[in-house]
Coordinates of C-alpha atoms and ligand atoms in Angstrom, one line a residue:
X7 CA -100.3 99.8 5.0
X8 CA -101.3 103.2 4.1
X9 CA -98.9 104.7 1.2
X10 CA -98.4 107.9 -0.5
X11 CA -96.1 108.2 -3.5
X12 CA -95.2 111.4 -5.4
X13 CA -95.0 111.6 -8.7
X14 CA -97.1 109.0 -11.8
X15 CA -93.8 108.8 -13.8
X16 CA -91.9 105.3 -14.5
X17 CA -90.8 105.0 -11.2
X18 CA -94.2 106.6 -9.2
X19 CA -96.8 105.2 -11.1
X20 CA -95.0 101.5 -11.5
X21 CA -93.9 101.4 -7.7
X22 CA -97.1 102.6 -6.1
X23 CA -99.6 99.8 -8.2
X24 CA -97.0 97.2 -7.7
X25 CA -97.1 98.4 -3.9
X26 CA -101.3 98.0 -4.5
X27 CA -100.8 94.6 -6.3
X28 CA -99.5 93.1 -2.9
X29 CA -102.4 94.6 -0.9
X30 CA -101.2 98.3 0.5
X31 CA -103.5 100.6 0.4
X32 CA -101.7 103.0 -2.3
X33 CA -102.6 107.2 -2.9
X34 CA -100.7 108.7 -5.7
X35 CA -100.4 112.3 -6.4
X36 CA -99.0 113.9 -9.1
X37 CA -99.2 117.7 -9.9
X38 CA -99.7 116.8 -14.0
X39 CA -103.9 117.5 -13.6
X40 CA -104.7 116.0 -17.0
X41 CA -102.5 112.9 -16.3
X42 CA -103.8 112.1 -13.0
X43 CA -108.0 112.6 -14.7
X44 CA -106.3 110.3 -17.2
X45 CA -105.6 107.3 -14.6
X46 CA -109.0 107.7 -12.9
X47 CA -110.1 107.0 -16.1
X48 CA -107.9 104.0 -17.1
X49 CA -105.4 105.7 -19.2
X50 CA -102.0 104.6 -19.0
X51 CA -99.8 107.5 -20.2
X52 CA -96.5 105.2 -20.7
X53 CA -96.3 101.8 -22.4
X54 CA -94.4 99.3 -19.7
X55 CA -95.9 95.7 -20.1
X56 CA -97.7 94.4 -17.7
X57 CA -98.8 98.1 -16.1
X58 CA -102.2 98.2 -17.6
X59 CA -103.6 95.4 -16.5
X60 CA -102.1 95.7 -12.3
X61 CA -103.5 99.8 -12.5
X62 CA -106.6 99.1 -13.7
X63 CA -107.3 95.7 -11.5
X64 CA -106.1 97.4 -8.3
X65 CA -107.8 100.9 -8.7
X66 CA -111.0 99.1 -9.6
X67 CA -110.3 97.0 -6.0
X68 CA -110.1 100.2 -4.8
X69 CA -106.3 100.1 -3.3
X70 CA -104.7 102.1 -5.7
X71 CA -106.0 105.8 -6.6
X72 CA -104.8 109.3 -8.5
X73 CA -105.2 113.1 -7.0
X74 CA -103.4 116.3 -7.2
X75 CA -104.5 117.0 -3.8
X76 CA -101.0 117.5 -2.0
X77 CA -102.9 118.0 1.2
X78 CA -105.3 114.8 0.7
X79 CA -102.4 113.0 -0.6
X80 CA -99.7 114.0 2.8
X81 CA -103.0 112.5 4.9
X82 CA -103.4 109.5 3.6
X83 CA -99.8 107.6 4.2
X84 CA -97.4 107.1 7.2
X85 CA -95.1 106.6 4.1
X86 CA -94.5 108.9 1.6
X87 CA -92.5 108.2 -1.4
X88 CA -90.9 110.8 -3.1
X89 CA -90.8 109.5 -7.1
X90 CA -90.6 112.6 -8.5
X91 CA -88.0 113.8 -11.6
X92 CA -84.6 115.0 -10.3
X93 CA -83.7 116.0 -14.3
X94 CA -79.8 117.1 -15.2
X95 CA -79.9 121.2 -14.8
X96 CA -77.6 123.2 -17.2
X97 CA -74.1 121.9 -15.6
X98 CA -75.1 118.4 -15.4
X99 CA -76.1 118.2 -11.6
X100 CA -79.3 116.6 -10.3
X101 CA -81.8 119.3 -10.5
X102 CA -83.4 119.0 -7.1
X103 CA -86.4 121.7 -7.0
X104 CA -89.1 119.1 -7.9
X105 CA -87.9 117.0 -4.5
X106 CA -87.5 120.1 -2.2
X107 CA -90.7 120.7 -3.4
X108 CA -92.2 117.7 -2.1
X109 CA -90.8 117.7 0.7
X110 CA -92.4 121.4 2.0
X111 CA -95.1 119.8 0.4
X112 CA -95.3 116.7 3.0
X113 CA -94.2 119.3 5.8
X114 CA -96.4 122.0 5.0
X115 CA -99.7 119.9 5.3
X116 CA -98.3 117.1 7.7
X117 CA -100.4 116.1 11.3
X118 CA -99.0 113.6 12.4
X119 CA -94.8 112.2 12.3
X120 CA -94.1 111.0 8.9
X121 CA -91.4 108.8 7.2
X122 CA -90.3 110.6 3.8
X123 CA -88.7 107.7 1.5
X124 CA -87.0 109.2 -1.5
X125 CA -86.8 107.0 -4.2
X126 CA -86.0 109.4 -6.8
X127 CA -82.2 109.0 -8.0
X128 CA -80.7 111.9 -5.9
X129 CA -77.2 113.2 -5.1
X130 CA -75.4 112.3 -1.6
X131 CA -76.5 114.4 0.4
X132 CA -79.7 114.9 -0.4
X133 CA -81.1 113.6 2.1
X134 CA -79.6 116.1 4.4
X135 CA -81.5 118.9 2.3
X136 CA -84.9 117.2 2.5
X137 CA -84.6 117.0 5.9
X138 CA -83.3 120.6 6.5
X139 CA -86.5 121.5 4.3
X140 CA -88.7 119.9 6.1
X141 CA -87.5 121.1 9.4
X142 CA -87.7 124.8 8.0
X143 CA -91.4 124.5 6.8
X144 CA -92.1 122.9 10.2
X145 CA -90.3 125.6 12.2
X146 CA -92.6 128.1 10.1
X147 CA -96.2 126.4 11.6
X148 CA -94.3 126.4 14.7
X149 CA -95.0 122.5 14.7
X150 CA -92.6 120.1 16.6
X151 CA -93.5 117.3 14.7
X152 CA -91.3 114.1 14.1
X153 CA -90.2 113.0 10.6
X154 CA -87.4 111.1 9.4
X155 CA -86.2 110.2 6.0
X156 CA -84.7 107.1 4.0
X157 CA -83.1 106.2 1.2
X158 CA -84.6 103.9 -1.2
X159 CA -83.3 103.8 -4.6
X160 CA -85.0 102.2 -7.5
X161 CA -83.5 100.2 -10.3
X162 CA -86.4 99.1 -12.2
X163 CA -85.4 98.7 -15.5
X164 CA -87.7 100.8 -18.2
X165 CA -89.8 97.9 -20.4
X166 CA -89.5 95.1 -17.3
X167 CA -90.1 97.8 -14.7
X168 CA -93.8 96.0 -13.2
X169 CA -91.5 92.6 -13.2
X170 CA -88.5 94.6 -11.5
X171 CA -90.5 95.6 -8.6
X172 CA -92.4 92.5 -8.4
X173 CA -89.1 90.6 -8.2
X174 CA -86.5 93.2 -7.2
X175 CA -82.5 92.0 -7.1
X176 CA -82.1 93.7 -4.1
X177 CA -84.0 96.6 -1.8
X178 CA -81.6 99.0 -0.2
X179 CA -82.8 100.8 2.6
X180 CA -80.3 103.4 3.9
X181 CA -81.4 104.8 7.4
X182 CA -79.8 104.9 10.4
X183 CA -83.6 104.3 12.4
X184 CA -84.2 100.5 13.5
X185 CA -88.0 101.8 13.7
X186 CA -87.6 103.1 10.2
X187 CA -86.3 100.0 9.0
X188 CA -88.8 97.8 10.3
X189 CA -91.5 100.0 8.6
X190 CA -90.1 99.5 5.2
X191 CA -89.5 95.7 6.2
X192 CA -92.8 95.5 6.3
X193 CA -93.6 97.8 3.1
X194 CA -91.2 95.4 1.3
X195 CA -92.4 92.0 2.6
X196 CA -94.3 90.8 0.0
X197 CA -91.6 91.4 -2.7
X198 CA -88.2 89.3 0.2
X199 CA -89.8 85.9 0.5
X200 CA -87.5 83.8 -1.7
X201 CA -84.5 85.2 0.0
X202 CA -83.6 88.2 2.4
X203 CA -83.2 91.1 -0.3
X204 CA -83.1 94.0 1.8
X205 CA -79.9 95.7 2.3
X206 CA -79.4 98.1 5.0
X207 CA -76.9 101.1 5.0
X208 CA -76.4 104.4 6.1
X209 CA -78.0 107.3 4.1
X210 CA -75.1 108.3 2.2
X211 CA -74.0 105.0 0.9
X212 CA -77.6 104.2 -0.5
X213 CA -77.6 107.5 -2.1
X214 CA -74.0 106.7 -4.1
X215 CA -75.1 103.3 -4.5
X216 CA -77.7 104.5 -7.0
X217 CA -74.8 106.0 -9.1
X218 CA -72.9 103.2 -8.9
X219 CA -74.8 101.1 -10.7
X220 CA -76.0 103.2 -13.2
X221 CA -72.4 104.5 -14.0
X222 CA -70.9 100.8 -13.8
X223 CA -73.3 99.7 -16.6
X224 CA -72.9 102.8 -18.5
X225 CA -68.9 102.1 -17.9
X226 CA -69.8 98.3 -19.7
X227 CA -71.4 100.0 -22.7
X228 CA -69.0 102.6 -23.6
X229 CA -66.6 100.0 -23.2
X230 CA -67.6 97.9 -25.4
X231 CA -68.4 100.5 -27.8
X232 CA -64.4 101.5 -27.5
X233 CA -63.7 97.7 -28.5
X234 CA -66.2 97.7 -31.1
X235 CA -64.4 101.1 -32.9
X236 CA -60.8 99.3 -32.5
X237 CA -62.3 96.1 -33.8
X238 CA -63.4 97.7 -37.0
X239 CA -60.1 99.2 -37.6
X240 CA -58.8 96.1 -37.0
X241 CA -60.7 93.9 -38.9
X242 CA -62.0 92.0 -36.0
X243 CA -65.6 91.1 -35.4
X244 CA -66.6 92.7 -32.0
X245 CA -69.4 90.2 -32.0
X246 CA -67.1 87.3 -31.7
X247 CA -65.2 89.2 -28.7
X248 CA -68.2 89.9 -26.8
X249 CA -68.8 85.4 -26.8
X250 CA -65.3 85.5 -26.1
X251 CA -65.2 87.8 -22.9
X252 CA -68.6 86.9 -22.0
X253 CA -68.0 83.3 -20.9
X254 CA -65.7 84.5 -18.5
X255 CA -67.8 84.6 -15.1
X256 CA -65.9 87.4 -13.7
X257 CA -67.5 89.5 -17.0
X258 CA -70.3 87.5 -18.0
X259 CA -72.9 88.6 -20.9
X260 CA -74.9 91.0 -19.4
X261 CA -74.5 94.6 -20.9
X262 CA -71.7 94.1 -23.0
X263 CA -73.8 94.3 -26.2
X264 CA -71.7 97.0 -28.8
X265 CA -74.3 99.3 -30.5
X266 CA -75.2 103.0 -31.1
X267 CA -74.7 104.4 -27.8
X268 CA -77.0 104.4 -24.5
X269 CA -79.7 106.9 -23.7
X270 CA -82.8 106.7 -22.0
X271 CA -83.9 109.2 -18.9
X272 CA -81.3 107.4 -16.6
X273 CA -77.8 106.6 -17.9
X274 CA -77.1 109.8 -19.7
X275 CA -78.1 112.0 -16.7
X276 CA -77.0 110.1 -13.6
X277 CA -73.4 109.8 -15.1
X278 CA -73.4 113.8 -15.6
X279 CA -74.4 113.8 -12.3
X280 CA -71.6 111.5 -10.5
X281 CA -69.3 113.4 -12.7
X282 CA -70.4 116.8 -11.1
X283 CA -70.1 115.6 -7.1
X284 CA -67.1 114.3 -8.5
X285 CA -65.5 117.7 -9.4
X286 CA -67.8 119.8 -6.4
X287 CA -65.4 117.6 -4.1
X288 CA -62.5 118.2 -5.7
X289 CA -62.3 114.7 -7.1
X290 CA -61.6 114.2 -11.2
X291 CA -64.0 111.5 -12.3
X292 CA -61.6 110.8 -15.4
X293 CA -62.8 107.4 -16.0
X294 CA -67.0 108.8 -15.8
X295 CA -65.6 111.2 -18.4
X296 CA -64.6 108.9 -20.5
X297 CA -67.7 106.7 -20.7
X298 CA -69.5 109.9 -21.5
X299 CA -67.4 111.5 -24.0
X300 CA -67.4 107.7 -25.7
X301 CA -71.3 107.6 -25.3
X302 CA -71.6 111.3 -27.2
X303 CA -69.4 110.3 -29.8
X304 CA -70.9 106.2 -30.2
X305 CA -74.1 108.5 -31.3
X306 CA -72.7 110.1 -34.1
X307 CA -71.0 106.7 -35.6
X308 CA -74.0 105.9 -37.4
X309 CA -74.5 108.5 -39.1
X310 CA -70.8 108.5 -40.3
X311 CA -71.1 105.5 -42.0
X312 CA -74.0 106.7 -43.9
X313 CA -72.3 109.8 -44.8
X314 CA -69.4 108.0 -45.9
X315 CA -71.5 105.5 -47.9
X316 CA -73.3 108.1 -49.5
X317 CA -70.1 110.2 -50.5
X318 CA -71.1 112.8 -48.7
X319 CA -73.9 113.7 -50.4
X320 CA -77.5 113.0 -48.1
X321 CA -79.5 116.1 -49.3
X322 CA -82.8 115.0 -51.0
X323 CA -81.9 111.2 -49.6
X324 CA -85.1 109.3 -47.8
X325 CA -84.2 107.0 -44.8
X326 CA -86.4 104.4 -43.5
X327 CA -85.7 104.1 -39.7
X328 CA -86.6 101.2 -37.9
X329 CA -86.8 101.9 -34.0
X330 CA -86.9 105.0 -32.1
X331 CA -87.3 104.3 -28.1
X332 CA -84.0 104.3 -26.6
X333 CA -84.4 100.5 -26.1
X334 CA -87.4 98.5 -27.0
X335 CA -90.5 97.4 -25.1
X336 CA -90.9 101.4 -24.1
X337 CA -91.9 104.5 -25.8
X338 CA -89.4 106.2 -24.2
X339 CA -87.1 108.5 -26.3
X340 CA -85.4 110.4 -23.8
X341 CA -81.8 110.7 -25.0
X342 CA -82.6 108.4 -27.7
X343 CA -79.9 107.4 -29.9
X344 CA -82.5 107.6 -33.1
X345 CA -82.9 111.5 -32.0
X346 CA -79.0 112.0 -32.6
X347 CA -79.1 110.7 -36.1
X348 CA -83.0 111.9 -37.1
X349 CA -81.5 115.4 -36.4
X350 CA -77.9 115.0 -38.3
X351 CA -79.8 113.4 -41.5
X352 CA -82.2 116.9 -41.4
X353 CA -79.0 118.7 -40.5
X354 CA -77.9 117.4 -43.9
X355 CA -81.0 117.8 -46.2
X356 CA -82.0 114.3 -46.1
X357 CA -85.9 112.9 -44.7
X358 CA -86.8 110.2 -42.6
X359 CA -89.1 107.7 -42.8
X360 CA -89.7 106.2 -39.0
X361 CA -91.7 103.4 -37.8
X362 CA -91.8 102.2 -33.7
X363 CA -94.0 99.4 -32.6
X364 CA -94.8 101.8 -29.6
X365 CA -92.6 105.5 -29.9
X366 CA -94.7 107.0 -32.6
X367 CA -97.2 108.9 -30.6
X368 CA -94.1 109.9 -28.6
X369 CA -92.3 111.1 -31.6
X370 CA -95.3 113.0 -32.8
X371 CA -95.4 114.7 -29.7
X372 CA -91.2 115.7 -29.6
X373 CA -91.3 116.6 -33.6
X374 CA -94.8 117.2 -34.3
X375 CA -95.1 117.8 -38.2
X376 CA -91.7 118.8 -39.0
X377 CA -90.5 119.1 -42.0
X378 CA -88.4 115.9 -43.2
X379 CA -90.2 113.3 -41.2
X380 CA -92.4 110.8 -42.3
X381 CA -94.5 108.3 -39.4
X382 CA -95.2 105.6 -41.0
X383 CA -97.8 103.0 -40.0
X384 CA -95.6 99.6 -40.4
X385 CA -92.2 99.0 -40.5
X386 CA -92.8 97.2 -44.2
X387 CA -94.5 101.3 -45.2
X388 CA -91.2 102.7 -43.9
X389 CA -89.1 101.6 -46.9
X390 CA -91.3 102.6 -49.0
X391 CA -89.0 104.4 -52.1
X392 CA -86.2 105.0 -49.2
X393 CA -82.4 105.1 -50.1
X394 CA -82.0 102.7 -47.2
X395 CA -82.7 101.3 -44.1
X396 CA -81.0 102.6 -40.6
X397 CA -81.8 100.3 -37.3
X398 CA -81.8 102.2 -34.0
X399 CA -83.6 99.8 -31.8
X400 CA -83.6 96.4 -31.0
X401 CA -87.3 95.7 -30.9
X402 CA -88.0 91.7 -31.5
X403 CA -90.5 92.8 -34.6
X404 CA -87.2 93.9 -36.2
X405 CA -84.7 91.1 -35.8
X406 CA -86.3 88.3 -38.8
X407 CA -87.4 90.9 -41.3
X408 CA -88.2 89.4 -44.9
X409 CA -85.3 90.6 -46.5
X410 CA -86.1 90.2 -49.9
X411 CA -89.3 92.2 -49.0
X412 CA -86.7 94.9 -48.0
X413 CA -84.5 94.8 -50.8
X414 CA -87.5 95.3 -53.3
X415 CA -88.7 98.2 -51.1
X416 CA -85.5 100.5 -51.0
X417 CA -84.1 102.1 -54.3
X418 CA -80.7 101.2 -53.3
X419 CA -79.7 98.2 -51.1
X420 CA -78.1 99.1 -48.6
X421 CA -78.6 98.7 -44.4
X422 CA -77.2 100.4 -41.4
X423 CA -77.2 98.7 -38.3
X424 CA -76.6 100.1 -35.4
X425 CA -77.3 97.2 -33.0
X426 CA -75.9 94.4 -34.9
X427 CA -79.3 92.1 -35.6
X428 CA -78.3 91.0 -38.3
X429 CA -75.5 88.3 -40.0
X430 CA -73.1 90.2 -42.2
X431 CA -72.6 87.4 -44.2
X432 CA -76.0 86.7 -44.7
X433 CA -76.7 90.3 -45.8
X434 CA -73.6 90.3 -48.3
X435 CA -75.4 86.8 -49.9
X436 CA -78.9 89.0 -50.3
X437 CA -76.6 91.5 -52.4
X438 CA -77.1 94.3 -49.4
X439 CA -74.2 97.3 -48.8
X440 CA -74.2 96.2 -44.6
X441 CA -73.0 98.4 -42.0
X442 CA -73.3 97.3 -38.3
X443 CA -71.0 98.5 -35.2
X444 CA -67.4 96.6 -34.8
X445 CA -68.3 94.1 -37.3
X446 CA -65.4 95.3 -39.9
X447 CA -66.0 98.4 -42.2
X448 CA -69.0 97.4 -43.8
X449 CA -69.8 98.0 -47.5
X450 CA -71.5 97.2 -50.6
X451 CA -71.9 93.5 -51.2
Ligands
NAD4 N1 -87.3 105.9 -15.4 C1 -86.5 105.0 -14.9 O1 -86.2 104.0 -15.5 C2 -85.9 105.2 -13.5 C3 -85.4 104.1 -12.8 C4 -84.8 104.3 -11.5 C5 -84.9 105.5 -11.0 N2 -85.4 106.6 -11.6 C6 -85.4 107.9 -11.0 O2 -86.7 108.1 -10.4 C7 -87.1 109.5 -10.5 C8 -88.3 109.6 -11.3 O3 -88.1 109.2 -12.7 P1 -89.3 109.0 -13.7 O4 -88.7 108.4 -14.9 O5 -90.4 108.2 -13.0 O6 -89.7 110.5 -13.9 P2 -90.9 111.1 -14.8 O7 -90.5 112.3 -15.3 O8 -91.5 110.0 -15.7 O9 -92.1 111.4 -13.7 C9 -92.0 112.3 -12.7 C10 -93.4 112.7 -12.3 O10 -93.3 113.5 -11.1 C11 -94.3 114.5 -11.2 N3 -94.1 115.6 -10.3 C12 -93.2 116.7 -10.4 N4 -93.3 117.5 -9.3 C13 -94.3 116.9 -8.5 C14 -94.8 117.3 -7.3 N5 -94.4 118.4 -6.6 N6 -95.8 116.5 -6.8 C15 -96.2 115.5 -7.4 N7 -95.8 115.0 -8.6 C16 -94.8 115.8 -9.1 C17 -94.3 114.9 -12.7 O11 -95.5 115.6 -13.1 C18 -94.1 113.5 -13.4 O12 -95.4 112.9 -13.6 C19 -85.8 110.2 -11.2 O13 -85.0 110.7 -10.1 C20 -85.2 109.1 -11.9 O14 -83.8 109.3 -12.0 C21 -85.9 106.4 -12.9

């Protein structure tokens, strides 16, 4: 089939050459110019294993290609995607410009009926405005022609996103349209062999579906986060509650790991967003609130036990910081948890000495050369004369370190951890001051 998608981010860019992969004939259009001359060449602008390879095979097969020809791009599908950024606007609703946009973009050149899949995470609702758009450009050529428009939420996951599409959970389709629905049966065939995936609802319900996932795994962090803060104060080990509750089917082990609070493009911005519909209808989202305001504060907690270690007094202290993505296998930082505390340590006259298997070029590009920050080129060149070591992210690379190795490198021994790699135990034998999240206070050997 013939496919357009809108928009080269995570979502776009993963979603239309895992569409290619399985034979569609895929056009993506983006209106970034030196990203999309970037992908005709081969350049990958994000780092999602397993993208690399399934761009460049398919767009050298010739069923996956890059413009920022919006007129081109509306010809070429009898689908078009909407993957485009609905980002958090000042009160914490889903700014929806960049998908209006598109979708007077996909009216404006259209000649012939289309069917407008947004896959962008969007209000309820939404999907009411792109069509009242649509209709209002169309009205304008004094065109009569048909459209209609789905609901298609993504929940790839950010560093498994090519395996997410390739092997999705589920696919919900919200439309009301048998036709429609047998189109994007047939979009989705490749991916429902192994068992009938797709789910079918009306709009509305696939659009608050989104939300509710998102929000319900926030909800799991935050609340283990709130455990994790009573366990320390309680000199319990949160990391022998989370095997305890885990077992237990009904909770299970997924995403109920304790550690320095959530971030990422997603979970930060749809929660704001579910908590503003929330409130617009009249509704108080107390318990949304609550995951937030724990998230928000889960950020600062590292830094508190370094200011506390350190009396207080962090100006002229050097801090090797392992990990700055906002999980690991992605150079993502949006919302990072590592941005929180890089920006309290400057706050307080310390520097920072950061290593990221993949986030530096990121980090260079947020920070630049600021003052107080160091990239270093390993994770061993990090410690490097440092005061200590803080751990933001739980790449694989930083879960065995030679600790020894470590312990030689910093001037005093002593390790934060905000997502509990490491044995407590074991740290306290290597002579270490260990700090990790719900794993009692912590301290000096
Ligand atoms: N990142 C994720 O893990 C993830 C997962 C599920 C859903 N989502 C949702 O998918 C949407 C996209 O997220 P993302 O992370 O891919 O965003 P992104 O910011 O990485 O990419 C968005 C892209 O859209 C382009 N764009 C903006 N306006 C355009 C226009 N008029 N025409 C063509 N391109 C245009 C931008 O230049 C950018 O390249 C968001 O709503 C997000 O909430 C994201």
């Amino acid at each position: 089939m013939r496919i357009t998608v809108f928009g080269t981010g995570y979502v776009g860019l993963v979603q239309g050459a895992v569409l290619a992969e399985v034979g569609h004939d895929v056009l993506c259009v983006d209106i970034d110019a030196d990203k999309v001359a970037g992908l005709e060449a081969g350049h990958i602008p994000i780092f999602e294993p397993g993208l690399e390879d399934i761009v460049r095979k398919n767009h050298s097969e010739g069923r996956l290609s890059f413009t920022t020809d919006a007129a081109r791009a509306v010809e070429h599908g009898r689908i078009q995607f909407i993957a485009v950024g609905t980002p958090p606007d000042e009160d914490g609703s889903a700014d929806l410009q960049y998908v209006l946009g598109v979708a007077g973009t996909i009216a404006g050149h259209m000649a012939e009926p289309k069917v407008v899949v947004t896959k962008s995470t969007v209000p309820v609702g939404t999907a009411d405005k792109v069509r009242a758009r649509m209709a209002a450009t169309l009205e304008g050529r004094n065109s009569d022609l048909g459209f209609d428009v789905v609901s298609n939420p993504e929940f790839l996951k950010e560093g498994a996103a090519v395996a997410d599409c390739m092997r999705p959970d589920r696919i919900v389709i919200g439309t009301e349209s048998a036709e429609t629905e047998e189109m994007l049966r047939e979009v989705y065939e490749p991916f429902n062999r192994s068992r009938d995936k797709i789910i079918v609802m009306d709009v509305r319900s696939a659009e608050l579906t989104k939300y509710a996932a998102n929000c319900m795994l926030a909800t799991k962090i935050s609340f283990m986060n709130e455990i994790a803060g009573l366990a320390e104060r309680l000199g319990a080990d949160v990391e022998m509650v989370r095997l305890g509750i885990g077992a237990d089917q009904r909770i299970g082990y997924h995403f109920i790991y304790p550690g320095a609070g959530y971030g990422g493009s997603c979970f930060p911005k749809d929660v704001k967003a579910l908590i503003h519909t929330a409130r617009e209808n009249g509704f108080e989202p107390t318990l949304m609130q609550a995951v937030e305001d724990r998230n928000d504060t889960q950020k600062t907690v590292i830094f508190e036990k370094i200011r506390a270690h350190f009396k207080g007094d962090l100006k002229g202290k050097t801090f090797a910081l392992w990990g700055l993505s906002f999980k690991p296998n992605t150079d993502d930082m949006r919302e990072a948890a590592s941005r929180v505390l890089m920006e309290a340590l400057w706050d307080a006259g310390a520097k920072v000495q950061a290593y990221d298997p993949e986030a530096m070029e990121e980090t260079q590009r947020i920070y630049g050369d600021r003052d107080g920050l160091t990239l270093a080129g390993t994770k061993e060149a990090a410690l490097k004369g440092a005061d200590a070591l803080v751990v933001m992210t739980e790449w694989q690379a930083f879960r065995a370190p030679d600790f020894d190795m470590i312990a030689r490198r910093l001037s005093t021994p002593a390790v934060f951890d905000g997502r509990n790699l490491f044995d407590p135990d074991r740290m306290a034998r290597k002579g270490f001051a260990y700090y990790a999240i719900g794993r009692g206070l912590g301290g000096p050997a």
